[in-house]
XYZ file of C-alpha atoms in Angstrom:
720
model
C 11.302 3.116 -26.009
C 14.675 2.507 -25.518
C 17.837 4.726 -26.132
C 20.520 2.052 -26.943
C 24.036 3.341 -26.123
C 25.680 5.708 -28.986
C 28.427 8.158 -29.557
C 26.353 10.994 -29.704
C 25.572 10.587 -25.957
C 26.738 14.181 -24.664
C 26.067 16.060 -28.102
C 24.152 18.904 -27.482
C 22.932 18.236 -23.915
C 21.027 19.679 -22.624
C 20.388 22.649 -25.089
C 19.241 20.551 -27.916
C 15.903 18.877 -27.996
C 16.246 15.078 -28.072
C 19.772 15.028 -26.811
C 20.927 13.187 -23.940
C 23.682 13.435 -21.607
C 27.036 11.833 -21.741
C 27.546 8.488 -20.054
C 28.188 8.557 -16.274
C 31.304 7.048 -14.822
C 30.661 4.144 -12.398
C 32.095 4.177 -8.922
C 32.049 0.344 -8.803
C 34.964 0.153 -11.625
C 35.445 3.678 -12.923
C 33.999 2.547 -16.337
C 31.499 4.476 -18.646
C 27.847 3.608 -17.871
C 26.177 2.636 -21.089
C 23.056 0.808 -19.333
C 19.969 1.460 -22.260
C 17.982 4.594 -21.273
C 13.989 4.773 -21.385
C 12.402 7.477 -23.412
C 8.619 8.300 -22.714
C 6.738 11.199 -24.856
C 3.563 13.035 -24.510
C 2.501 14.433 -27.995
C -0.744 16.160 -28.831
C -2.001 15.342 -31.957
C -4.387 18.430 -33.016
C -5.469 21.836 -31.406
C -9.262 21.535 -30.301
C -9.637 25.195 -31.745
C -8.586 23.305 -35.363
C -9.789 20.048 -35.383
C -9.170 20.166 -39.593
C -5.522 20.183 -39.232
C -3.399 17.657 -37.763
C -0.092 19.450 -35.820
C 1.652 17.139 -33.657
C 3.332 18.777 -30.770
C 5.862 16.816 -27.979
C 4.485 18.435 -24.764
C 7.359 16.596 -22.398
C 9.982 13.735 -22.282
C 9.805 12.340 -18.986
C 13.438 10.602 -18.977
C 14.556 14.136 -19.676
C 12.274 15.864 -17.071
C 13.784 13.198 -14.821
C 17.540 14.069 -15.828
C 17.162 17.860 -15.296
C 14.970 17.826 -12.500
C 16.502 15.274 -9.988
C 18.698 17.739 -8.084
C 18.344 15.915 -4.908
C 17.523 12.182 -5.622
C 17.008 11.570 -2.205
C 13.870 13.412 -2.435
C 12.277 11.151 -4.849
C 9.490 8.805 -3.952
C 10.465 5.104 -4.046
C 8.185 2.867 -2.610
C 7.620 -0.790 -1.789
C 5.417 -2.839 0.266
C 5.797 -2.862 3.549
C 6.282 -6.185 5.442
C 4.665 -4.844 8.734
C 1.239 -3.974 7.722
C 1.500 -3.847 3.911
C 1.246 -0.268 3.255
C 3.755 1.704 1.151
C 7.156 2.383 2.599
C 10.200 4.068 1.437
C 12.565 1.680 -0.336
C 15.367 3.418 1.823
C 14.148 1.833 4.668
C 14.342 -1.715 3.378
C 18.237 -1.850 3.442
C 18.360 -5.431 4.676
C 16.058 -6.647 1.758
C 18.220 -4.956 -0.381
C 21.729 -5.874 0.648
C 21.783 -9.162 2.518
C 24.331 -9.371 5.537
C 26.598 -11.954 4.294
C 27.318 -10.424 0.863
C 30.510 -8.893 2.270
C 31.921 -12.372 3.398
C 33.037 -13.178 -0.116
C 36.346 -11.854 -1.620
C 37.864 -13.077 -5.147
C 41.246 -13.909 -4.994
C 41.384 -13.748 -8.962
C 39.983 -10.448 -9.165
C 41.666 -9.048 -5.984
C 38.489 -7.474 -4.648
C 35.219 -7.616 -2.936
C 32.732 -8.357 -5.400
C 30.026 -6.284 -3.064
C 32.421 -3.555 -2.486
C 29.887 -1.108 -4.547
C 31.952 2.117 -3.905
C 35.177 0.335 -4.764
C 37.079 1.854 -1.511
C 38.802 -1.470 -1.036
C 36.631 -2.156 2.179
C 33.224 -4.333 2.070
C 31.111 -3.157 5.068
C 27.570 -4.117 4.975
C 26.170 -0.689 6.425
C 28.186 0.956 3.766
C 27.648 -0.549 0.630
C 24.174 -0.962 1.812
C 23.749 2.710 1.815
C 25.407 3.313 -1.416
C 23.233 0.791 -3.357
C 20.320 2.776 -1.737
C 21.768 6.012 -2.891
C 22.166 4.600 -6.262
C 18.563 3.633 -6.505
C 17.475 6.631 -5.999
C 19.677 8.443 -8.591
C 23.615 9.161 -7.298
C 26.204 7.374 -8.835
C 28.485 8.302 -5.596
C 26.613 10.467 -3.084
C 29.939 10.919 -1.290
C 31.058 13.221 -4.096
C 27.868 14.541 -5.290
C 27.735 12.732 -8.569
C 24.347 12.056 -9.757
C 23.612 9.273 -12.425
C 23.011 11.300 -15.529
C 19.308 9.463 -17.140
C 17.794 7.367 -14.165
C 14.782 6.405 -16.367
C 15.510 2.740 -17.289
C 14.861 1.306 -20.931
C 11.088 0.855 -21.710
C 10.916 -2.131 -24.131
C 7.636 -4.449 -23.537
C 5.655 -2.168 -21.049
C 2.616 -0.282 -22.453
C 1.965 3.259 -21.029
C -1.469 2.940 -19.223
C -3.008 6.439 -18.217
C -5.532 6.844 -15.342
C -7.702 9.624 -16.261
C -10.894 10.579 -14.200
C -13.355 7.694 -13.867
C -16.142 7.346 -16.522
C -18.494 4.901 -17.711
C -16.813 1.746 -18.004
C -17.662 -1.244 -20.245
C -19.418 -3.338 -17.181
C -21.321 0.225 -16.384
C -23.486 -0.153 -19.866
C -25.275 -3.339 -19.110
C -25.176 -2.807 -15.200
C -28.492 -2.278 -13.022
C -29.805 1.272 -12.862
C -29.250 1.271 -9.103
C -25.618 0.481 -9.479
C -25.171 2.851 -12.304
C -26.478 5.544 -10.046
C -24.082 4.367 -7.206
C -21.425 4.453 -9.521
C -22.065 7.884 -10.873
C -22.852 9.903 -7.561
C -20.094 7.932 -5.311
C -17.439 7.441 -7.585
C -17.515 9.629 -10.627
C -18.650 12.376 -9.193
C -16.085 12.428 -6.060
C -13.141 11.814 -8.512
C -14.400 13.774 -11.672
C -11.185 16.277 -10.991
C -8.768 13.676 -10.280
C -5.160 14.441 -11.671
C -4.236 12.344 -14.744
C -1.241 9.938 -14.417
C 0.676 7.902 -17.008
C 1.978 4.747 -15.609
C 5.125 2.506 -17.294
C 7.532 -0.191 -16.438
C 11.247 -0.395 -17.198
C 13.772 -3.102 -17.727
C 15.263 -1.835 -14.401
C 12.434 -3.136 -12.671
C 10.690 -0.184 -11.548
C 7.132 1.196 -12.082
C 7.282 4.917 -12.678
C 4.203 7.272 -12.386
C 4.456 10.656 -14.502
C 2.349 13.814 -13.893
C 0.139 14.091 -17.007
C -1.740 17.046 -16.131
C -5.457 17.460 -16.132
C -8.043 15.686 -18.403
C -11.717 15.754 -18.271
C -14.286 13.385 -19.307
C -16.362 15.813 -20.516
C -17.782 17.096 -23.787
C -17.469 20.883 -23.040
C -14.343 22.785 -22.156
C -15.742 25.947 -21.476
C -14.089 27.382 -24.365
C -14.557 25.840 -27.782
C -18.178 25.529 -29.266
C -17.440 22.142 -30.762
C -17.990 19.100 -28.225
C -14.727 17.394 -27.655
C -16.148 13.587 -28.258
C -13.182 12.335 -26.585
C -12.687 14.438 -23.690
C -9.958 17.039 -23.293
C -7.112 18.566 -21.293
C -8.230 21.474 -19.535
C -7.260 24.545 -20.845
C -5.481 27.858 -19.359
C -8.057 30.284 -20.688
C -9.594 30.350 -23.945
C -7.635 30.453 -27.304
C -8.513 31.075 -31.085
C -7.722 28.905 -34.032
C -4.378 31.157 -34.910
C -3.552 31.067 -30.918
C -4.554 27.549 -29.474
C -4.808 28.007 -25.583
C -2.371 26.582 -23.286
C -3.499 23.219 -21.627
C -2.592 21.285 -18.899
C -0.729 18.613 -19.986
C 1.222 17.828 -16.995
C 5.186 18.440 -16.431
C 6.138 14.831 -16.901
C 7.643 14.793 -13.472
C 8.027 11.718 -11.915
C 5.258 11.258 -8.771
C 6.737 8.105 -7.800
C 8.557 4.477 -8.624
C 7.079 1.336 -7.359
C 9.513 -1.448 -6.756
C 8.192 -4.794 -5.681
C 9.207 -6.196 -2.369
C 9.618 -9.748 -3.559
C 11.948 -8.412 -5.936
C 14.036 -6.063 -3.648
C 16.900 -8.730 -3.395
C 17.614 -8.491 -7.037
C 18.340 -4.869 -7.198
C 21.874 -5.083 -6.495
C 22.631 -7.205 -9.299
C 22.002 -4.503 -11.892
C 24.730 -2.769 -10.467
C 27.598 -5.021 -9.642
C 30.010 -6.579 -12.467
C 32.207 -9.389 -11.555
C 33.120 -12.758 -12.744
C 29.929 -14.838 -13.868
C 27.665 -11.824 -12.533
C 26.059 -12.196 -15.953
C 24.010 -14.933 -14.503
C 22.773 -13.228 -11.742
C 18.743 -12.471 -11.677
C 17.775 -9.027 -12.363
C 14.610 -7.435 -11.652
C 12.387 -6.172 -14.512
C 9.360 -4.512 -14.803
C 8.736 -5.803 -18.755
C 5.104 -6.233 -19.065
C 2.182 -3.928 -19.292
C -0.253 -2.797 -16.538
C -3.664 -2.548 -16.508
C -6.144 0.152 -15.007
C -9.848 -0.386 -13.812
C -12.282 0.487 -11.413
C -13.631 -2.095 -8.957
C -15.662 -2.128 -5.877
C -14.681 -4.516 -3.125
C -17.596 -4.068 -1.007
C -17.754 -3.661 2.859
C -16.185 -6.912 3.599
C -12.727 -8.182 3.569
C -14.219 -11.582 1.891
C -17.079 -12.349 -0.459
C -19.837 -13.554 2.009
C -23.152 -13.279 0.409
C -24.157 -10.326 2.995
C -21.398 -8.017 1.070
C -22.910 -4.726 0.089
C -21.449 -2.616 -3.084
C -21.840 1.057 -2.840
C -19.179 2.394 -4.890
C -17.862 4.691 -2.119
C -14.047 5.069 -1.831
C -12.643 3.958 1.383
C -11.686 6.933 3.869
C -8.727 5.255 5.078
C -6.496 2.869 3.666
C -7.973 -0.568 3.191
C -6.761 -3.302 1.214
C -9.876 -5.355 0.935
C -13.088 -3.081 1.034
C -14.306 -0.280 -0.896
C -14.282 1.381 -4.297
C -10.831 1.834 -6.073
C -9.046 2.658 -9.312
C -6.672 -0.209 -9.334
C -3.312 -1.184 -11.371
C -2.324 -4.662 -11.628
C 0.787 -5.895 -13.782
C 3.089 -8.746 -13.960
C 6.700 -8.166 -14.271
C 8.411 -9.568 -17.258
C 8.731 -12.956 -19.215
C 11.172 -14.145 -16.255
C 9.877 -12.546 -13.515
C 7.131 -14.594 -11.801
C 5.787 -11.708 -9.826
C 2.126 -10.241 -10.447
C 1.449 -7.137 -8.331
C -1.381 -4.693 -7.663
C -1.841 -1.174 -6.232
C -4.731 1.091 -4.890
C -4.214 4.412 -7.112
C -7.591 5.828 -6.569
C -6.569 9.357 -5.506
C -3.031 10.724 -5.774
C -4.018 13.183 -2.910
C -4.636 10.498 -0.300
C -1.918 10.161 2.086
C -1.408 6.215 1.527
C -1.206 6.910 -2.141
C -0.124 4.496 -4.209
C -1.282 1.628 -1.532
C 0.236 -1.475 -2.367
C -2.844 -4.149 -2.340
C -0.983 -7.450 -2.893
C 1.774 -9.208 -4.514
C 1.545 -12.759 -5.902
C 4.610 -15.154 -6.755
C 3.561 -17.592 -9.559
C 6.003 -19.614 -8.044
C 4.168 -19.968 -4.831
C 5.388 -23.159 -3.024
C 1.964 -24.154 -1.693
C 0.423 -24.105 -4.846
C 3.097 -26.013 -6.659
C 3.086 -28.769 -3.833
C -0.664 -29.276 -4.624
C -0.453 -29.458 -8.389
C 2.875 -31.823 -8.050
C 0.743 -33.821 -5.508
C -2.471 -33.929 -7.974
C -0.151 -35.078 -10.715
C 1.321 -38.131 -8.958
C -2.423 -39.522 -8.572
C -3.413 -38.471 -11.981
C -0.556 -38.207 -14.587
C -2.738 -36.043 -16.995
C -2.876 -32.908 -14.435
C -0.663 -30.641 -16.174
C 1.663 -28.490 -14.048
C 0.925 -24.495 -14.864
C 3.866 -22.420 -16.165
C 5.382 -20.353 -13.522
C 8.224 -18.518 -15.230
C 6.671 -15.115 -15.677
C 4.238 -13.161 -17.875
C 4.638 -9.724 -20.138
C 0.781 -9.797 -20.987
C -1.224 -7.148 -19.517
C -3.951 -8.638 -16.894
C -7.633 -8.435 -17.847
C -9.271 -6.727 -14.799
C -12.990 -7.401 -14.614
C -16.194 -8.476 -12.306
C -16.633 -12.094 -13.400
C -19.616 -14.609 -12.736
C -17.460 -17.248 -10.647
C -19.444 -20.748 -11.043
C -23.036 -19.309 -11.610
C -24.727 -16.047 -12.380
C -25.906 -15.382 -9.196
C -25.004 -12.113 -7.678
C -23.449 -13.839 -4.582
C -21.023 -15.531 -7.075
C -19.358 -12.152 -8.509
C -15.895 -11.386 -7.963
C -13.424 -8.971 -8.932
C -10.329 -10.931 -10.713
C -7.403 -10.108 -12.394
C -6.527 -12.855 -15.181
C -3.098 -13.181 -15.744
C -1.636 -15.549 -18.487
C 1.768 -16.820 -18.539
C 4.331 -15.920 -21.035
C 5.284 -17.465 -24.405
C 7.236 -20.461 -23.392
C 6.501 -22.568 -20.603
C 9.050 -24.248 -18.406
C 10.130 -27.708 -19.266
C 7.060 -30.384 -18.714
C 4.786 -27.262 -18.095
C 1.661 -25.869 -19.645
C 0.610 -22.377 -20.431
C -1.828 -21.204 -17.802
C -4.349 -18.243 -16.838
C -4.272 -17.343 -13.158
C -7.730 -16.054 -12.229
C -6.463 -13.894 -9.052
C -8.873 -12.574 -6.336
C -8.625 -8.811 -6.456
C -9.235 -8.974 -2.648
C -6.221 -10.877 -1.961
C -4.026 -11.630 -4.910
C -4.392 -15.341 -4.365
C -5.680 -17.971 -7.153
C -9.302 -18.191 -6.692
C -10.919 -21.286 -4.847
C -14.415 -22.371 -5.637
C -16.043 -23.173 -2.430
C -14.468 -24.121 0.794
C -13.443 -27.622 0.224
C -10.334 -29.268 -1.137
C -11.575 -29.929 -4.458
C -12.324 -26.224 -5.043
C -8.857 -25.195 -4.170
C -6.916 -23.565 -6.871
C -9.935 -23.762 -9.232
C -8.790 -20.532 -10.845
C -5.443 -21.728 -12.121
C -6.531 -23.056 -15.509
C -3.889 -24.991 -17.595
C -4.091 -25.321 -21.514
C -1.385 -27.105 -23.552
C 2.073 -28.871 -22.463
C 4.629 -27.331 -24.381
C 2.563 -24.096 -25.211
C 2.603 -20.781 -23.475
C -0.073 -17.775 -23.655
C 0.123 -15.775 -26.747
C -1.328 -12.553 -25.209
C -3.928 -11.344 -22.543
C -7.208 -13.124 -22.423
C -10.338 -11.330 -24.199
C -13.136 -11.111 -21.476
C -17.013 -10.886 -22.559
C -20.272 -10.504 -21.008
C -22.412 -12.447 -22.786
C -25.666 -11.999 -21.085
C -24.864 -8.411 -20.665
C -25.395 -7.972 -16.962
C -22.526 -5.847 -16.130
C -20.322 -9.119 -15.172
C -18.269 -11.205 -17.285
C -18.806 -14.877 -18.011
C -16.534 -16.003 -20.611
C -13.262 -15.438 -21.894
C -11.029 -16.384 -25.095
C -7.461 -17.372 -24.560
C -5.158 -17.728 -27.293
C -1.937 -20.112 -26.916
C 1.141 -20.245 -28.942
C 0.673 -23.382 -30.938
C -1.999 -21.471 -32.776
C -5.135 -22.582 -30.840
C -7.889 -20.606 -29.232
C -9.471 -21.576 -25.945
C -12.790 -20.593 -24.575
C -13.255 -20.927 -20.955
C -16.646 -20.666 -19.647
C -16.437 -18.861 -15.933
C -19.710 -19.826 -15.024
C -19.357 -23.732 -15.113
C -16.910 -24.555 -12.497
C -16.952 -28.199 -11.054
C -14.870 -29.400 -7.868
C -15.182 -32.954 -9.409
C -12.876 -32.230 -12.644
C -9.209 -32.444 -12.173
C -6.688 -29.641 -11.015
C -6.273 -27.197 -13.796
C -9.547 -28.072 -15.505
C -12.009 -27.042 -12.764
C -13.138 -24.654 -15.272
C -15.186 -25.446 -18.286
C -12.864 -25.092 -21.417
C -12.794 -26.069 -24.829
C -10.504 -25.587 -27.932
C -12.546 -23.920 -30.465
C -10.068 -23.059 -32.998
C -6.557 -23.937 -34.028
C -4.649 -22.206 -37.159
C -2.915 -25.307 -38.545
C -6.477 -27.336 -38.567
C -8.272 -24.415 -39.661
C -5.839 -23.775 -42.621
C -5.665 -27.367 -43.837
C -7.129 -27.750 -47.405
C -8.414 -24.292 -47.571
C -8.069 -22.633 -51.014
C -6.836 -19.501 -49.741
C -4.281 -20.540 -47.655
C -0.388 -21.605 -48.137
C -0.607 -25.216 -47.352
C 3.370 -25.553 -46.305
C 4.235 -26.781 -42.982
C 0.840 -25.765 -41.399
C 2.222 -26.482 -37.970
C 4.399 -23.443 -38.035
C 1.256 -21.558 -38.101
C 1.473 -20.301 -34.616
C 0.435 -17.516 -32.444
C 2.216 -14.798 -30.541
C -0.350 -11.848 -30.314
C -3.434 -10.818 -29.025
C -7.133 -11.719 -30.289
C -9.776 -9.214 -31.401
C -13.470 -10.277 -30.069
C -16.634 -8.712 -30.773
C -20.198 -9.909 -29.367
C -22.661 -9.799 -31.972
C -26.561 -10.281 -31.439
C -28.236 -12.569 -33.843
C -32.015 -13.850 -34.285
C -30.597 -17.095 -32.868
C -28.787 -15.377 -29.900
C -25.136 -14.229 -29.076
C -22.217 -15.128 -31.304
C -18.738 -14.187 -30.921
C -16.494 -13.272 -33.556
C -12.852 -13.527 -33.111
C -9.812 -12.560 -35.039
C -6.243 -13.109 -34.854
C -3.285 -13.466 -37.114
C -0.200 -15.913 -37.250
C 3.723 -16.096 -37.127
C 6.832 -17.507 -35.461
C 8.212 -16.916 -32.147
C 9.420 -13.114 -31.964
C 11.969 -14.153 -29.511
C 13.863 -16.578 -30.973
C 15.577 -15.999 -34.564
C 15.755 -19.678 -34.945
C 12.233 -20.177 -34.581
C 9.957 -20.580 -37.642
C 10.250 -21.789 -41.369
C 13.727 -22.194 -42.853
C 13.907 -21.001 -46.482
C 15.326 -23.732 -48.890
C 16.705 -21.373 -50.868
C 18.416 -17.783 -50.317
C 16.641 -14.813 -51.912
C 13.316 -13.230 -51.213
C 11.140 -15.256 -48.730
C 8.492 -17.578 -49.846
C 6.525 -18.525 -46.633
C 3.545 -17.202 -45.645
C 1.450 -16.300 -42.578
C -2.483 -15.458 -42.439
C -4.860 -13.693 -41.122
C -8.004 -15.621 -39.825
C -11.738 -15.058 -38.710
C -14.239 -17.153 -36.859
C -17.795 -17.011 -35.461
C -18.336 -19.050 -32.041
C -22.191 -19.577 -32.280
C -22.334 -21.599 -28.921
C -20.059 -18.957 -26.556
C -22.244 -20.099 -23.648
C -20.753 -23.606 -24.136
C -23.751 -25.589 -23.303
C -23.119 -27.613 -26.389
C -20.691 -30.171 -27.141
C -17.008 -28.984 -27.544
C -15.869 -28.599 -31.272
C -13.434 -26.956 -33.405
C -14.860 -24.147 -35.870
C -14.332 -23.591 -39.355
C -13.113 -20.507 -40.355
C -15.241 -17.395 -41.773
C -12.403 -16.568 -43.917
C -9.054 -16.648 -44.498
C -6.213 -14.119 -45.698
C -2.439 -14.550 -46.628
C -0.191 -11.853 -45.626
C 2.972 -11.403 -47.686
C 5.644 -13.738 -47.988
C 8.111 -13.263 -45.079
C 6.139 -11.012 -42.990
C 4.705 -12.126 -39.340
C 2.275 -11.014 -37.101
C 3.756 -9.874 -33.843
C 1.856 -6.790 -33.127
C -1.607 -8.150 -32.924
C -4.906 -7.109 -34.576
C -7.370 -4.497 -33.687
C -11.207 -3.816 -34.606
C -13.194 -0.573 -35.977
C -17.052 -0.950 -36.465
C -16.762 -2.880 -39.538
C -12.897 -3.806 -40.311
C -10.238 -5.897 -38.875
C -6.696 -4.158 -38.860
C -3.343 -5.915 -38.574
C 0.602 -4.730 -38.588
C 3.178 -6.906 -39.496
C 7.018 -7.398 -39.296
C 9.450 -9.063 -41.380
C 12.460 -10.670 -39.822
C 13.925 -13.673 -37.912
C 12.911 -12.234 -34.467
C 11.497 -9.024 -32.973
C 14.511 -7.050 -32.033
C 16.422 -4.236 -33.961
C 19.144 -6.808 -34.703
C 17.108 -9.531 -36.189
C 14.268 -7.514 -37.977
C 14.996 -7.199 -41.670
C 16.632 -4.512 -43.247
C 15.637 -5.201 -46.846
C 12.046 -6.001 -46.374
C 9.440 -3.566 -44.330
C 6.380 -4.797 -42.612
C 2.873 -3.708 -43.629
C -0.493 -2.602 -42.207
C -3.682 -4.607 -43.644
C -7.534 -3.910 -43.501
C -9.775 -6.406 -43.956
C -13.655 -6.496 -44.218
C -14.722 -8.197 -40.691
C -17.533 -10.259 -42.327
C -16.118 -11.052 -45.757
C -12.347 -10.850 -45.253
C -12.250 -8.745 -48.392
C -8.672 -6.875 -48.193
C -7.701 -4.067 -50.044
C -3.742 -3.654 -51.042
C -1.744 -3.520 -47.911
C -0.093 -0.415 -46.916
C 3.946 -0.537 -46.806
C 5.504 0.564 -43.292
C 8.460 2.644 -42.739
C 9.776 -0.304 -40.761
C 8.375 -3.380 -38.504
C 5.367 -3.044 -36.501
C 5.684 -5.373 -33.260
C 2.828 -3.788 -31.114
C -0.952 -3.860 -32.036
C -2.462 -1.108 -34.170
C -4.635 1.315 -32.340
C -7.879 2.540 -33.883
C -8.783 6.078 -32.573
C -10.832 9.047 -33.994
C -11.229 7.389 -37.138
C -7.500 6.985 -37.590
C -5.162 3.779 -37.628
C -2.029 4.140 -35.656
C 0.675 1.665 -36.425
C 4.086 2.182 -33.949
C 7.256 0.624 -35.694
C 9.703 -0.989 -33.741
C 12.178 2.050 -34.031
C 9.744 3.997 -32.397
C 8.037 5.716 -35.329
C 4.547 6.546 -35.561
C 2.926 6.016 -38.625
C -0.776 7.537 -38.490
C -3.177 6.938 -41.368
C -6.547 8.863 -41.807
C -7.622 12.323 -42.734
C -6.822 15.471 -41.585
C -10.179 15.790 -39.564
C -10.172 14.976 -35.753
C -12.845 14.912 -33.100
C -15.290 12.916 -35.191
C -18.442 11.808 -33.922
C -18.161 8.193 -35.543
C -17.037 5.761 -33.187
C -17.535 8.255 -30.278
C -20.268 7.378 -27.828
C -19.833 10.742 -25.890
C -18.831 8.297 -23.410
C -15.167 8.406 -22.775
C -13.621 5.467 -20.756
C -11.718 5.612 -17.356
C -8.582 4.376 -18.995
C -6.464 5.077 -21.536
C -4.176 2.106 -22.863
C -1.644 3.036 -25.868
C -0.998 0.539 -28.394
C -2.658 -2.171 -26.601
C -6.469 -3.427 -27.128
C -8.444 -3.413 -23.735
C -8.827 -6.645 -22.313
C -12.484 -7.232 -23.395
C -11.327 -6.657 -26.950
C -12.509 -3.078 -27.485
C -10.202 -0.373 -28.409
C -9.763 2.932 -27.048
C -12.156 5.502 -28.704
């Protein structure tokens, strides 16, 4: 969460829990530094020795730990991608990329100073300013006077925390062939069963931070508590009792490393300088949610049919071969960089290994689309501004169901608002190279993995991926767009004869405004405003007629714009209503003509409420949490009306009276251990459910390799 500047900064620091240090004094202009600060917490919910009582306890706060422990900032591990061999490299050794040689050539007569005289000594010397910037990035305000920045952790806004735990039986594993399952267990799970747990989060200041999160175990028995731990456990230090629970290894919250993408290095200086019109400078951000997945890139650098997979991690730093745990992330709604790291083993000397960085504004790709549009004006140019959405990292069937056509990919959707005359797009990035997938080796298959949707409309959330034939490889994805539409994309159906952006078969299967028109349960006012700015929840259901896909979403207006949405004709309580909708796709394989679906059911939400957080599923219900206001920021959320949480039956839509929140929900609810978690915009956690924890229901005894907080997993399933 963010800690906005306040007069209480410095009060009680550091003796009082929750306090913050006073603002630092900037060397650049002697002004107080009121930069937004980030706060990240680890809290346990109950003691395994007594599971019938909720007992929340704060274990650590990462920003506070950083502030108190950073005695020698130069010892931090700040890394980027090396331009030589692509392995990780200390940021302090990339000075030329951080601070260009020509920056000291400019002098402002109006301001009477060099704009890039960072230490404000009246002289702009490239080597001196470059070193000052490096020291500042590492945590000093002014190393010459041994003054450290009081709170180095930047604001955490849109980035969702992702926690890498020891690998276990991932979703693809459930349907893989027995031989592959055995290789995965023997060569990957067993080898990494004691892997240290690490939490990853991005900040508004352009860094991905990794924090020590202790020793989580994907197992049922901790050697002390007689009751099986249905969702795993943190390793105990000895055994405890109900009255004196055992201390457990929750980690220290200390920073392990920070990653700063090489493609953004030239922007970090813009965070520090303040001069006339400096507000227009491009600043780096890591304002997006990372995804973590286990992948096997095989024994070759390409996807040749002779490739073999054995789920063995490479013994050396390998970018395109071997089994890995990878982290993939976009960098923000106005930053076009996507990157991937190998985070398999924190004890490896090369940890973390940067795998690749991709620029959505890649010039070769842009030229190819521009040329195609000149020949065919129906070709849509893909949006390339940036993305805040979590990538979906899966093994996909690319063009056919044959084993030779399987590819590990990251599906990255662009952001809410596309650039002028552009369309929201999903980029299917090859996990070996970070480049969009090609289909075959001919020109007709070039950039087949760039899929465009609707001109003027963006992508509403991450793509929901499904394995229809349950062979351990994903073959269809459902993509929500901000126009209120849902598109089905069939990855097995790729054709080089189709136009660029349409190489993969796609079909608009639902549109909110169309589905609501004439529906007796729907508000009929200005249906074109029933837009979509949150995630889908999907569910694969087996019927006597074959597989069907049910999907659920809610409508709202643009959470970034206070001028968007319905304009109430009269002052007073709002009247406009948005909706929850459910659909069933009887032809997810896409082998019948494309057609829009009628909704299974429609439910109105409270007047003035918008669904910006998204939806989540349990076994039988769909959950949603809403907000009220003009935009999803603290200044534009309503002070007179709260959001609410909704529960509806998946099949019938029957919905009890909603529960009013203490504030507003702008992130998806999470279903975990028979409890519903809703995080409000002000950082308050509302937990709904009984006192009993460690429930068997909803737990298969099979923990997963990733815990992703406050967002559904890419295939629509939720953490247990």
